[in-house]
CSV table of C-alpha atoms in Angstrom, one decimal:
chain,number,residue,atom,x,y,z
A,1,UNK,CA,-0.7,-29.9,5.3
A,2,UNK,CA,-2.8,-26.9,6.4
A,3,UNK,CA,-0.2,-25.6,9.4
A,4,UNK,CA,0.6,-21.9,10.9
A,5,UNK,CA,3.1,-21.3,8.2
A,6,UNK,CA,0.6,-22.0,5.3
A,7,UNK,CA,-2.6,-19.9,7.2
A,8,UNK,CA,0.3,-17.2,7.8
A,9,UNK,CA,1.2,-17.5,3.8
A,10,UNK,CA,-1.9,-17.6,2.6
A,11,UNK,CA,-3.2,-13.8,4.9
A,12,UNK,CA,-0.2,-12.6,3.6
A,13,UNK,CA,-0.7,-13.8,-0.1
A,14,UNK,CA,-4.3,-12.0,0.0
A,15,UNK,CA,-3.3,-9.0,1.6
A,16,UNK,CA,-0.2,-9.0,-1.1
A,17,UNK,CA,-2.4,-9.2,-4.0
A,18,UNK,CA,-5.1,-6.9,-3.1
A,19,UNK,CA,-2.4,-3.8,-2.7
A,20,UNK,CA,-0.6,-5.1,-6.0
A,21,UNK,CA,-3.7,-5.3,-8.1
A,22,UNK,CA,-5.3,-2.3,-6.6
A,23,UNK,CA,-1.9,-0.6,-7.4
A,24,UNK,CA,-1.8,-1.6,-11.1
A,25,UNK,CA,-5.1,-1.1,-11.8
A,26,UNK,CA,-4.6,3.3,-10.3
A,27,UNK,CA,-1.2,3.2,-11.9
A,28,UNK,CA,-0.6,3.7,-15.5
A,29,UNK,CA,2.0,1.3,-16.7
A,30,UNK,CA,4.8,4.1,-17.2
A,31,UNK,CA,4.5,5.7,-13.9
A,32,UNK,CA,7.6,4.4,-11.2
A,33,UNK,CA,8.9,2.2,-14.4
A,34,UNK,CA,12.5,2.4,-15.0
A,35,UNK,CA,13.1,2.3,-19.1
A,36,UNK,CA,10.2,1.3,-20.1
A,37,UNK,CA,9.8,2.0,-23.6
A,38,UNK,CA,12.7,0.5,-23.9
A,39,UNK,CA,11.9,-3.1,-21.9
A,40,UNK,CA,8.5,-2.9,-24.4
A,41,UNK,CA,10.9,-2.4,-27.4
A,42,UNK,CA,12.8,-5.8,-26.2
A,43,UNK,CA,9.5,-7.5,-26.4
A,44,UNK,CA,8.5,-6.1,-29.6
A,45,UNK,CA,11.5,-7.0,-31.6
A,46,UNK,CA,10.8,-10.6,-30.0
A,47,UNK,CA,7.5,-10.8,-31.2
A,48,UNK,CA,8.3,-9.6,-34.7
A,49,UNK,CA,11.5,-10.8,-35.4
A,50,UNK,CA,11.3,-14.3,-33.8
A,51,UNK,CA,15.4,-13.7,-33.0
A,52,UNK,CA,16.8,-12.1,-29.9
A,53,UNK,CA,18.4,-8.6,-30.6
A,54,UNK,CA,21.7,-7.3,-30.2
A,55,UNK,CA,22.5,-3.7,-27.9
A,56,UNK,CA,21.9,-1.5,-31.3
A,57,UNK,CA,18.2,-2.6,-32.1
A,58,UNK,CA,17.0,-0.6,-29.0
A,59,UNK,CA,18.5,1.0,-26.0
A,60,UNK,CA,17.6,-1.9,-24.0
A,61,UNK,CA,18.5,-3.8,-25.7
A,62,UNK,CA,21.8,-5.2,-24.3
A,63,UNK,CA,20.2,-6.7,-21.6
A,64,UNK,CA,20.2,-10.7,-21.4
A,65,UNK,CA,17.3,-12.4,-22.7
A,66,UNK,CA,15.9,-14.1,-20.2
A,67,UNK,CA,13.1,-11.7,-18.8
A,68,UNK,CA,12.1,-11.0,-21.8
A,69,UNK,CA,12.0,-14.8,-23.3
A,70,UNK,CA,9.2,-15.5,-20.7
A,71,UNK,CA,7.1,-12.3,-21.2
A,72,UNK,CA,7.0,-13.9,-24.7
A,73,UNK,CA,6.5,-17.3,-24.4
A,74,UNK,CA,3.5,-17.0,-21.9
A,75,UNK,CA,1.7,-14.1,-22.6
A,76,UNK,CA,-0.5,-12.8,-26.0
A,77,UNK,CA,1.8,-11.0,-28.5
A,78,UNK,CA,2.3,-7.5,-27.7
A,79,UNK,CA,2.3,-6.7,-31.3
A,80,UNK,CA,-1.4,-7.4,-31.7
A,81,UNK,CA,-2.4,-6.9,-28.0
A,82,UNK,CA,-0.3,-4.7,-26.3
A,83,UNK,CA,-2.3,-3.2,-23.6
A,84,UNK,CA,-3.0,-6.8,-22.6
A,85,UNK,CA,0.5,-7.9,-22.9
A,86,UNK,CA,1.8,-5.2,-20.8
A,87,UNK,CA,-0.9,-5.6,-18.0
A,88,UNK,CA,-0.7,-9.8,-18.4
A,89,UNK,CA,3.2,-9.0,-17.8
A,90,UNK,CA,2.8,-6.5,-14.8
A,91,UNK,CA,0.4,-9.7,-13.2
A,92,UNK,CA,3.7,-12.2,-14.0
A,93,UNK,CA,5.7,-9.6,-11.9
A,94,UNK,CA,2.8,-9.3,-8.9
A,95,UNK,CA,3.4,-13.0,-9.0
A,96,UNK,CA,6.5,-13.0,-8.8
A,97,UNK,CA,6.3,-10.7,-5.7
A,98,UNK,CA,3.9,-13.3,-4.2
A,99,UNK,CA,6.8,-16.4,-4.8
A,100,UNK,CA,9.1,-13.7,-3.0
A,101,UNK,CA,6.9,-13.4,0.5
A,102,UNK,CA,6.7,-17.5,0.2
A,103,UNK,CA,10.5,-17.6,-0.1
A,104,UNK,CA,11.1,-15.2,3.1
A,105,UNK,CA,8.4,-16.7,5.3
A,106,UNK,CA,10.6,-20.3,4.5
A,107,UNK,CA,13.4,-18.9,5.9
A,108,UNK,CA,11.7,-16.9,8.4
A,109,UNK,CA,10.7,-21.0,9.9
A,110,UNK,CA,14.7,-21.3,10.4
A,111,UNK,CA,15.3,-17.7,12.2
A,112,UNK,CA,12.0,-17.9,15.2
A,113,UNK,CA,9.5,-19.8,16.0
A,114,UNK,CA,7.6,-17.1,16.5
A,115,UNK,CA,4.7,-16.7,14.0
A,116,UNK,CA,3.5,-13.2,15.0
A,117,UNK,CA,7.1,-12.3,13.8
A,118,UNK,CA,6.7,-13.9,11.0
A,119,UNK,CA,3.7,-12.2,9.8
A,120,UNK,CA,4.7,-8.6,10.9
A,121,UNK,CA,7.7,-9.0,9.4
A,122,UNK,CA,6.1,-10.1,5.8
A,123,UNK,CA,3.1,-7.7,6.1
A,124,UNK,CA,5.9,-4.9,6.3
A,125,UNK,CA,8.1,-6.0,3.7
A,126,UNK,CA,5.2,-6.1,0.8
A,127,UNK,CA,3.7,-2.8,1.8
A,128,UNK,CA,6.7,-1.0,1.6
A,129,UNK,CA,6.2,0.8,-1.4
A,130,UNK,CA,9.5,0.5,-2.9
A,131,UNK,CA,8.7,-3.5,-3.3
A,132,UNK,CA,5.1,-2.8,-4.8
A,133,UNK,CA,6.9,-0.9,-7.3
A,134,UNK,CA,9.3,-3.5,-8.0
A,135,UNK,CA,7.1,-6.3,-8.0
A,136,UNK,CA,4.1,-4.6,-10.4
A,137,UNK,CA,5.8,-3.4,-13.5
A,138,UNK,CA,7.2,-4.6,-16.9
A,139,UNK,CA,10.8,-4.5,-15.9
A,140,UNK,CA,13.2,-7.3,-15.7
A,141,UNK,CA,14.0,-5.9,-12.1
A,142,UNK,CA,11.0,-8.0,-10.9
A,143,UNK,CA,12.4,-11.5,-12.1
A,144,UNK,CA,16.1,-10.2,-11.1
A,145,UNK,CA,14.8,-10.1,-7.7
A,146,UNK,CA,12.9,-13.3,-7.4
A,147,UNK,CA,15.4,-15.2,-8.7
A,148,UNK,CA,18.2,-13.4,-6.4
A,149,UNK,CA,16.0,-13.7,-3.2
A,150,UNK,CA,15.7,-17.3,-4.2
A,151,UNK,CA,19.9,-18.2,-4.4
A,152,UNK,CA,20.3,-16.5,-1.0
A,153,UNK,CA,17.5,-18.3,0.3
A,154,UNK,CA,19.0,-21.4,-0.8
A,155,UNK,CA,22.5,-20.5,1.0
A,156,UNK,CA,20.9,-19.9,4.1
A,157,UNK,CA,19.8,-23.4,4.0
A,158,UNK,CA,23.3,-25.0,2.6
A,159,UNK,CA,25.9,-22.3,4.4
A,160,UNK,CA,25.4,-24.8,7.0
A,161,UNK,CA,24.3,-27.9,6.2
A,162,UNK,CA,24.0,-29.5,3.1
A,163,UNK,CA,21.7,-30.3,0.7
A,164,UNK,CA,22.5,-32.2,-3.3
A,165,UNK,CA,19.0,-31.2,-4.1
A,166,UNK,CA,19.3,-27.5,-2.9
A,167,UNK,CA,22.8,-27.2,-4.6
A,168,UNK,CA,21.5,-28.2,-8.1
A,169,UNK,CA,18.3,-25.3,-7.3
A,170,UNK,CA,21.0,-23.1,-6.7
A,171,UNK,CA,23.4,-23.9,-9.9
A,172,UNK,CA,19.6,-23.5,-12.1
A,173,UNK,CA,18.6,-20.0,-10.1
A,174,UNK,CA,22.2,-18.8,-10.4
A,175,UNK,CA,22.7,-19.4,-14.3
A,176,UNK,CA,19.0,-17.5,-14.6
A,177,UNK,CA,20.4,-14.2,-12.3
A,178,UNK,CA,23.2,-14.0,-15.0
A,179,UNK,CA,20.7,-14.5,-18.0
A,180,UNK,CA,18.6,-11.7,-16.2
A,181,UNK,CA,20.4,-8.8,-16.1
A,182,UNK,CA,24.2,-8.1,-16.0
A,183,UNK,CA,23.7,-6.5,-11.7
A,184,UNK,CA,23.0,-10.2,-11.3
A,185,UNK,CA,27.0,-9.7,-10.1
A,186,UNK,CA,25.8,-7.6,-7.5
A,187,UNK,CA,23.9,-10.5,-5.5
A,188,UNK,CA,26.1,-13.2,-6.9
A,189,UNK,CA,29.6,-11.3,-5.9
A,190,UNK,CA,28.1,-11.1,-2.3
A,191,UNK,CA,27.6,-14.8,-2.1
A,192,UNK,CA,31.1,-15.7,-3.6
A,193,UNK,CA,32.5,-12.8,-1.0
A,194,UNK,CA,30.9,-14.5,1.6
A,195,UNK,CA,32.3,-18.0,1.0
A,196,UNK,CA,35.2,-16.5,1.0
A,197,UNK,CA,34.9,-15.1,4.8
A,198,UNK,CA,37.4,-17.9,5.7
A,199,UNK,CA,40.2,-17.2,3.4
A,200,UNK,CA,40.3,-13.5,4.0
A,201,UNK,CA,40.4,-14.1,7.6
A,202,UNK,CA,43.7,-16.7,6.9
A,203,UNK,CA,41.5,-20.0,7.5
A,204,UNK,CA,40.6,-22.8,5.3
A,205,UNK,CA,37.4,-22.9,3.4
A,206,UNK,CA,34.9,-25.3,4.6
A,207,UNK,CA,33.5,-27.9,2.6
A,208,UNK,CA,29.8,-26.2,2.0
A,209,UNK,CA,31.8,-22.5,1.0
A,210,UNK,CA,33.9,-24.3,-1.6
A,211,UNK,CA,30.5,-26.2,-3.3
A,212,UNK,CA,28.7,-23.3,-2.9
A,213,UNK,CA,31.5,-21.3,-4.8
A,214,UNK,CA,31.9,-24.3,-7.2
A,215,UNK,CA,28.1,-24.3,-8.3
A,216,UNK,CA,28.4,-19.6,-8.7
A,217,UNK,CA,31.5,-21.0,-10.8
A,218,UNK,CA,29.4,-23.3,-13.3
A,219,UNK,CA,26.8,-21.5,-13.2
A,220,UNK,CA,29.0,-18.4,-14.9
A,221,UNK,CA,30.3,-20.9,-17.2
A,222,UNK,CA,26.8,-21.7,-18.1
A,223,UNK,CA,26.1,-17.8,-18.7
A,224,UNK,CA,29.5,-17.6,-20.7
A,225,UNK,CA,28.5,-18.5,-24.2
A,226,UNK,CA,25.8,-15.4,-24.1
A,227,UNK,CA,28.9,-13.1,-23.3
A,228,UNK,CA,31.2,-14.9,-26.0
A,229,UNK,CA,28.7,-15.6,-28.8
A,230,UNK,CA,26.9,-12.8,-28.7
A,231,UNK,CA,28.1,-9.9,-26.9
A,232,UNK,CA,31.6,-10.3,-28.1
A,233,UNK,CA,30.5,-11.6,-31.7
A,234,UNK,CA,29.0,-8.8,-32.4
A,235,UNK,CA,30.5,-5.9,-30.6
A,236,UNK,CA,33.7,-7.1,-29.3
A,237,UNK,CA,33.0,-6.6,-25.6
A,238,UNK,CA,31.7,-8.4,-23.0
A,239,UNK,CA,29.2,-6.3,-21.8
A,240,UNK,CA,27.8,-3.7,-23.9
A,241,UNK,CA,26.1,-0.7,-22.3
A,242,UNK,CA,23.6,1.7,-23.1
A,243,UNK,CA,26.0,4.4,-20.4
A,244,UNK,CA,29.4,3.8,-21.2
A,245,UNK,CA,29.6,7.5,-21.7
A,246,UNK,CA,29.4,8.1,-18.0
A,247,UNK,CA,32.0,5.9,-17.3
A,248,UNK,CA,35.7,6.2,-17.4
A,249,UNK,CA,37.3,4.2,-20.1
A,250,UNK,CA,40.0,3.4,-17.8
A,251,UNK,CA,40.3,3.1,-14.5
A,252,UNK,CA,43.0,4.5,-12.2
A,253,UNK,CA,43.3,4.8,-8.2
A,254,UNK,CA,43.0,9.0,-8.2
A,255,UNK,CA,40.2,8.6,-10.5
A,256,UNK,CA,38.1,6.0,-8.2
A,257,UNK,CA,38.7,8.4,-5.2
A,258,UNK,CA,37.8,11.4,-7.2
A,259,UNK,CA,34.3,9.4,-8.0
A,260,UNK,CA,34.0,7.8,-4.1
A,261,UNK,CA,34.6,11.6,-2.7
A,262,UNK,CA,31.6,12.7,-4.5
A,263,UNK,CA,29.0,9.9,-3.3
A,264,UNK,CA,30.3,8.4,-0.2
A,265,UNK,CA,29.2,10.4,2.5
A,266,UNK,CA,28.2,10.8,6.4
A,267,UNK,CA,24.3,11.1,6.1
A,268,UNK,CA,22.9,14.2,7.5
A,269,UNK,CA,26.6,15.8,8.7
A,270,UNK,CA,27.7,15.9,5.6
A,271,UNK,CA,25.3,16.4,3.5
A,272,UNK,CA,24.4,19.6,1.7
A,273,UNK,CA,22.0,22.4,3.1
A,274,UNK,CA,19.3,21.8,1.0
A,275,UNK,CA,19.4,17.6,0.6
A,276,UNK,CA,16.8,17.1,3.4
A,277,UNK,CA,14.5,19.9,2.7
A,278,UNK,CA,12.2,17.3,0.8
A,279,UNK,CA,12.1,13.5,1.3
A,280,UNK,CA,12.6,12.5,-2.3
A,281,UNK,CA,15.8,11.2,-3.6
A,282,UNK,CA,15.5,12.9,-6.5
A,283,UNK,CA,18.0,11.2,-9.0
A,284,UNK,CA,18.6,13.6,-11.5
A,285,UNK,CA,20.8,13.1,-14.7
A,286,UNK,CA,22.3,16.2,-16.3
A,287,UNK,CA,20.7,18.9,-13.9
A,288,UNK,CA,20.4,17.9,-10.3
A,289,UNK,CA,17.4,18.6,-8.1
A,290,UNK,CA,18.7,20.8,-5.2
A,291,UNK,CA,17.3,18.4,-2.5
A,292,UNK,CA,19.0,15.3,-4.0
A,293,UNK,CA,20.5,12.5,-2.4
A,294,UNK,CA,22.8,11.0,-5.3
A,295,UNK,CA,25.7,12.8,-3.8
A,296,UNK,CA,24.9,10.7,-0.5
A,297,UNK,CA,25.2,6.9,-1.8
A,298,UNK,CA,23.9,5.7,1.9
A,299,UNK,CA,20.9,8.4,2.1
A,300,UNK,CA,20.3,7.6,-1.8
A,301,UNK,CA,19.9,3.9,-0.6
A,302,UNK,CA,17.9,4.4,2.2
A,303,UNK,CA,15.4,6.5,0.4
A,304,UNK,CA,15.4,4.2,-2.6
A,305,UNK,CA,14.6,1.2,-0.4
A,306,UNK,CA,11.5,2.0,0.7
A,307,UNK,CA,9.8,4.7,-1.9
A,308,UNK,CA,12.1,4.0,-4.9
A,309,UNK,CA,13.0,6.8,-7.3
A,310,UNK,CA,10.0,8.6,-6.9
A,311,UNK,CA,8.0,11.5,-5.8
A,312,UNK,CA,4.2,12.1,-4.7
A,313,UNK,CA,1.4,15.2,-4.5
A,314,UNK,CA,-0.5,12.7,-2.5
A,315,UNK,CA,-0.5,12.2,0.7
A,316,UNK,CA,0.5,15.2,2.6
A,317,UNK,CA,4.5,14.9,2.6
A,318,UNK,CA,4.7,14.5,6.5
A,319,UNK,CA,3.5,10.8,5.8
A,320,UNK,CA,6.4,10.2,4.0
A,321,UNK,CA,8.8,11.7,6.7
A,322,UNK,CA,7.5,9.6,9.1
A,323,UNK,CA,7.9,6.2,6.8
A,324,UNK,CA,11.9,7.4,6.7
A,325,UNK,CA,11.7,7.5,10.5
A,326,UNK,CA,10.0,4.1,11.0
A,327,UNK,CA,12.3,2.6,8.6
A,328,UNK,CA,15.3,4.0,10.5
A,329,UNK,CA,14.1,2.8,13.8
A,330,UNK,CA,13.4,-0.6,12.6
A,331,UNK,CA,16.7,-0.7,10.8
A,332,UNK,CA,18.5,-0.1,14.0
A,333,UNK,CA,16.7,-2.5,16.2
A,334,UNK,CA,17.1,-4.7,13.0
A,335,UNK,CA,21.4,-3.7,13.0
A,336,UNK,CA,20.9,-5.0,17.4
A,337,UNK,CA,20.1,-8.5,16.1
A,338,UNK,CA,23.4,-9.1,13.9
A,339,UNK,CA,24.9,-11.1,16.3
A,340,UNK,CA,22.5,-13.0,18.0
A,341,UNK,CA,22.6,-16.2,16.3
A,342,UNK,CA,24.6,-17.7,12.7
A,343,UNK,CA,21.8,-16.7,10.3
A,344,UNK,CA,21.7,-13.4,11.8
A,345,UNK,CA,25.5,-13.2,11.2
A,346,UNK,CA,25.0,-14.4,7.9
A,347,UNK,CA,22.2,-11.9,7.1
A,348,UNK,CA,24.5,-8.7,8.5
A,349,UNK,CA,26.7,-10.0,6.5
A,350,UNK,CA,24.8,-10.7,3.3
A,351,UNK,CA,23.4,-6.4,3.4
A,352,UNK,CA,26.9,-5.2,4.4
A,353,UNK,CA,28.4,-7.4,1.2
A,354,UNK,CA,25.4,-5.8,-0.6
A,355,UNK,CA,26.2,-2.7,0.0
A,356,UNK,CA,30.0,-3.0,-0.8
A,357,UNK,CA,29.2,-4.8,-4.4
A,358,UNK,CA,26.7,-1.7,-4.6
A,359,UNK,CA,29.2,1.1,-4.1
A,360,UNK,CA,32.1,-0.9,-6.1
A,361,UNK,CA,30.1,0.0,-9.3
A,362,UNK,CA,30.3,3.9,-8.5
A,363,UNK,CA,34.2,3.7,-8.7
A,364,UNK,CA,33.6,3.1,-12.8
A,365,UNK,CA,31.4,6.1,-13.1
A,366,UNK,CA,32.2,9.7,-14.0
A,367,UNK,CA,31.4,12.3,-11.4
A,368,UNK,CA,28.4,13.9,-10.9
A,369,UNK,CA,26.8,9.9,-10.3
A,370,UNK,CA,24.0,9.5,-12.0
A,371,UNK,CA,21.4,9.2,-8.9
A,372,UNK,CA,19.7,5.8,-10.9
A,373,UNK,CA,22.6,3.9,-10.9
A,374,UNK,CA,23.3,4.5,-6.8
A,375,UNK,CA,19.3,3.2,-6.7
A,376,UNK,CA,18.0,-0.1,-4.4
A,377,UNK,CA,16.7,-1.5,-6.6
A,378,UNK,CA,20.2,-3.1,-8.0
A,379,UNK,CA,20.4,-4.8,-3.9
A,380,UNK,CA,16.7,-5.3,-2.8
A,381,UNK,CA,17.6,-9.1,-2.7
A,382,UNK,CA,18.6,-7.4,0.6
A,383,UNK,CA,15.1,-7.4,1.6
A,384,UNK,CA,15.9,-11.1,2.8
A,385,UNK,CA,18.9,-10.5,5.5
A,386,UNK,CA,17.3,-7.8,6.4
A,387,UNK,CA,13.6,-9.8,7.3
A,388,UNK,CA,15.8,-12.1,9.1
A,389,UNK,CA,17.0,-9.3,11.0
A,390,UNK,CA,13.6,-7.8,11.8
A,391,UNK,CA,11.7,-11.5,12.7
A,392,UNK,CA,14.7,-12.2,15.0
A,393,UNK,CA,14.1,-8.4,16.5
A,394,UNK,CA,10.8,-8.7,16.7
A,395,UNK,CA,11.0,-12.5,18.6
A,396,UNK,CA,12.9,-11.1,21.8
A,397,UNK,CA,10.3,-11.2,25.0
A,398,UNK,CA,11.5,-7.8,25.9
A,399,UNK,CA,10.0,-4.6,26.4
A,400,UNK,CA,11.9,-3.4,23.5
A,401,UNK,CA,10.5,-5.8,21.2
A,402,UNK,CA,7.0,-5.0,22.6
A,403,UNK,CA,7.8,-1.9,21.6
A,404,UNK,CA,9.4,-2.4,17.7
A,405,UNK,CA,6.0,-4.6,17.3
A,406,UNK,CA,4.0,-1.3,17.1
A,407,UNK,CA,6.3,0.7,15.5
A,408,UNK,CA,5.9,-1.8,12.7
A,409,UNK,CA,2.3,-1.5,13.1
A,410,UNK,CA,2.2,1.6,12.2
A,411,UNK,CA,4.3,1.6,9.4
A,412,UNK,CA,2.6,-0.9,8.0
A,413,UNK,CA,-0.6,1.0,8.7
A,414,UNK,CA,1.1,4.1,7.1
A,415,UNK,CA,2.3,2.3,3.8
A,416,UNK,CA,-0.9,0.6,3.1
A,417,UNK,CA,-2.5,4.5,3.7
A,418,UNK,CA,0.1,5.8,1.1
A,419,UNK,CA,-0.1,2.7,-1.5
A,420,UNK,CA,-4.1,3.4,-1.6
A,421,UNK,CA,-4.0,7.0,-2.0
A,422,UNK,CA,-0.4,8.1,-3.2
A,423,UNK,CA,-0.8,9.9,-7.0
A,424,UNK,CA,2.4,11.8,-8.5
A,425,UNK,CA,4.9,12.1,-11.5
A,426,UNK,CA,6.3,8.8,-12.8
A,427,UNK,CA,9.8,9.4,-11.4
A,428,UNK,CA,11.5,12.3,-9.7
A,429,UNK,CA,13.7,14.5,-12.1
């Protein structure tokens, strides 16, 4: 049936693809890529080898298969066409993108009946560069995301009330987070802390929290024979890195505050002189950037989340200082909502659990953090709590909300501006 929702999904589909294709088609497949020699390298040994590889036949190669599996099964080979491949593979991840805006305008039906605030909401969320990125290269960050966006979907609708049908979607999309990529245990932490709310507050678990934690449960189990049979067969760990050097072979309480000291910060009062002289997060590795964030997890986030890893010649750099400020204001009006009803509860507390899953990772590493592993990216399924946040905000007949709905005009306005124009360096050093 042709309703509100569908006309709403389709204007939104269109807009969608016509900024991801224009996007790939001005962006070389390399540029705002994370490792992507070595995702191609995963795909090559596919194609030739017919076998999946273990973590010493590339230095992506420890990743789970899953990804990887599908860019071979449905696309030509990339050994005898690999500029098609790669640009067949970047389309699988626009459409991914586009099963991603479908998912969030579902949910957005449970949050407002509102329909302006569900387009606003969704026309603001794919033009924010950060998920154009995401959602249009050969990285298995793209399915990651769909698949993790799709499980907390699914909870929204089962936190609550039930659903047989929905709990068996969420055992399948579960099992395929893990078989994705090992910060699958980012999103699927979150969702077990969550069910969890009760018991750390001394009540009993309801009946949906323990089959939603019983379903994360068998869908590990599920996951477990890739961690047994072939990461432990062959290396004796679990989960073999391509980083272990940057992180401490043991871990002691001195040792996680020594590594929390360094990125957890106050943003702005606390930050160093030069950290907001440019907008850029500028991740670094070795030799840091003078204006970088990765000494600031929370302004290393923030940044991340809306222009990724990534800096730009084009347009003028006050463009890009007004996106922070939109995103800011939003945010907050976004935060005002948390309370307002049980799915915005649930969403605060799906981005706050984010966020603590996020920052749990940085006790393991070495100081100085490594600005990529502090990035978004490893939380955008965040983009979901947070849209319920922003429809709900932008719902209220007040003059406030009259208000928010232009600010998010003109960011949306201002990110289509940057995504048609924006030229640069692949990533920020």
């Amino acid at each position: 049936m042709f309703n509100h929702r569908n006309l709403i999904g389709v204007v939104v589909t269109i807009i969608w693809l016509s900024i991801a294709i224009n996007y790939c088609f001005r962006s070389p497949y390399d540029y705002r890529g994370h490792d992507i020699y070595g995702q191609l390298e995963y795909s090559e040994f596919i194609a030739k080898n017919h076998k999946l590889p273990t973590s010493n036949d590339c230095y992506q190669c420890y990743h789970p298969p899953l990804y990887y599996i599908i860019a071979n099964l449905i696309t030509p080979s990339i050994l005898s066409f690999r500029d098609y491949h790669i640009n067949f593979v970047r389309g699988i991840s626009v459409f991914y993108g586009t099963l991603v805006l479908w998912i969030i305008l579902l949910v957005l039906e449970k949050v407002t009946t509102d329909k302006r605030a569900w387009l606003m909401t969704l026309l603001f969320i794919e033009t924010t560069p950060a998920f154009v990125f995401i959602f249009s290269r050969y990285n298995n960050d793209s399915l990651l995301s769909l698949l993790s966006i799709s499980a907390l979907a699914i909870v929204f609708n089962v936190y609550f009330k039930w659903s047989q049908r929905l709990g068996i979607l969420l055992f399948i999309v579960a099992a395929g987070c893990f078989y994705t990529k090992y910060t699958a245990v980012f999103c699927m932490l979150s969702l077990c802390l969550l069910c969890c709310k009760n018991f750390f507050l001394g009540k009993l678990l309801t009946e949906n929290q323990f089959r939603i934690l019983r379903i994360l449960f068998l869908a590990f189990l599920l996951y477990s024979p890739w961690l047994v049979f072939h990461n432990y067969r062959h290396f004796k760990k679990i989960t073999p890195l391509n980083f272990e050097s940057r992180m401490y072979e043991k871990l002691d309480f001195g040792k996680a505050l020594n590594t929390l000291s360094t990125v957890v910060k106050i943003p702005i009062l606390q930050s160093t002189p030069k950290e907001w002289s440019e907008p850029w997060a500028h991740s670094g590795l070795e030799q840091a950037h003078e204006a970088t964030k990765r000494n600031d997890f929370f302004s290393f986030s923030f940044v991340t989340s809306i222009i990724g890893e990534c800096s730009f010649d084009k347009p003028a750099v006050i463009f890009f200082w007004a996106l922070l400020l939109i995103h800011l204001i939003i945010v907050l009006f976004g935060l005002k909502q948390s309370f307002k009803s049980n799915l915005t509860k649930l969403a605060l507390s799906l981005i706050l659990l984010g966020q603590l899953t996020h920052l749990s990772f940085t006790i393991f590493m070495k100081p100085p953090v490594w600005g990529c592993t502090l990035d978004y990216r490893y939380i955008c399924w965040s983009w979901l709590p947070w849209a319920v946040l922003y429809a709900s905000a932008l719902s209220d007949k007040t003059l406030l909300a009259s208000v928010l709905k232009r600010i998010f005009v003109i960011g949306i306005t201002i990110q289509v501006y940057i995504l048609l124009v924006l030229t640069g360096p692949a990533l920020t050093p």
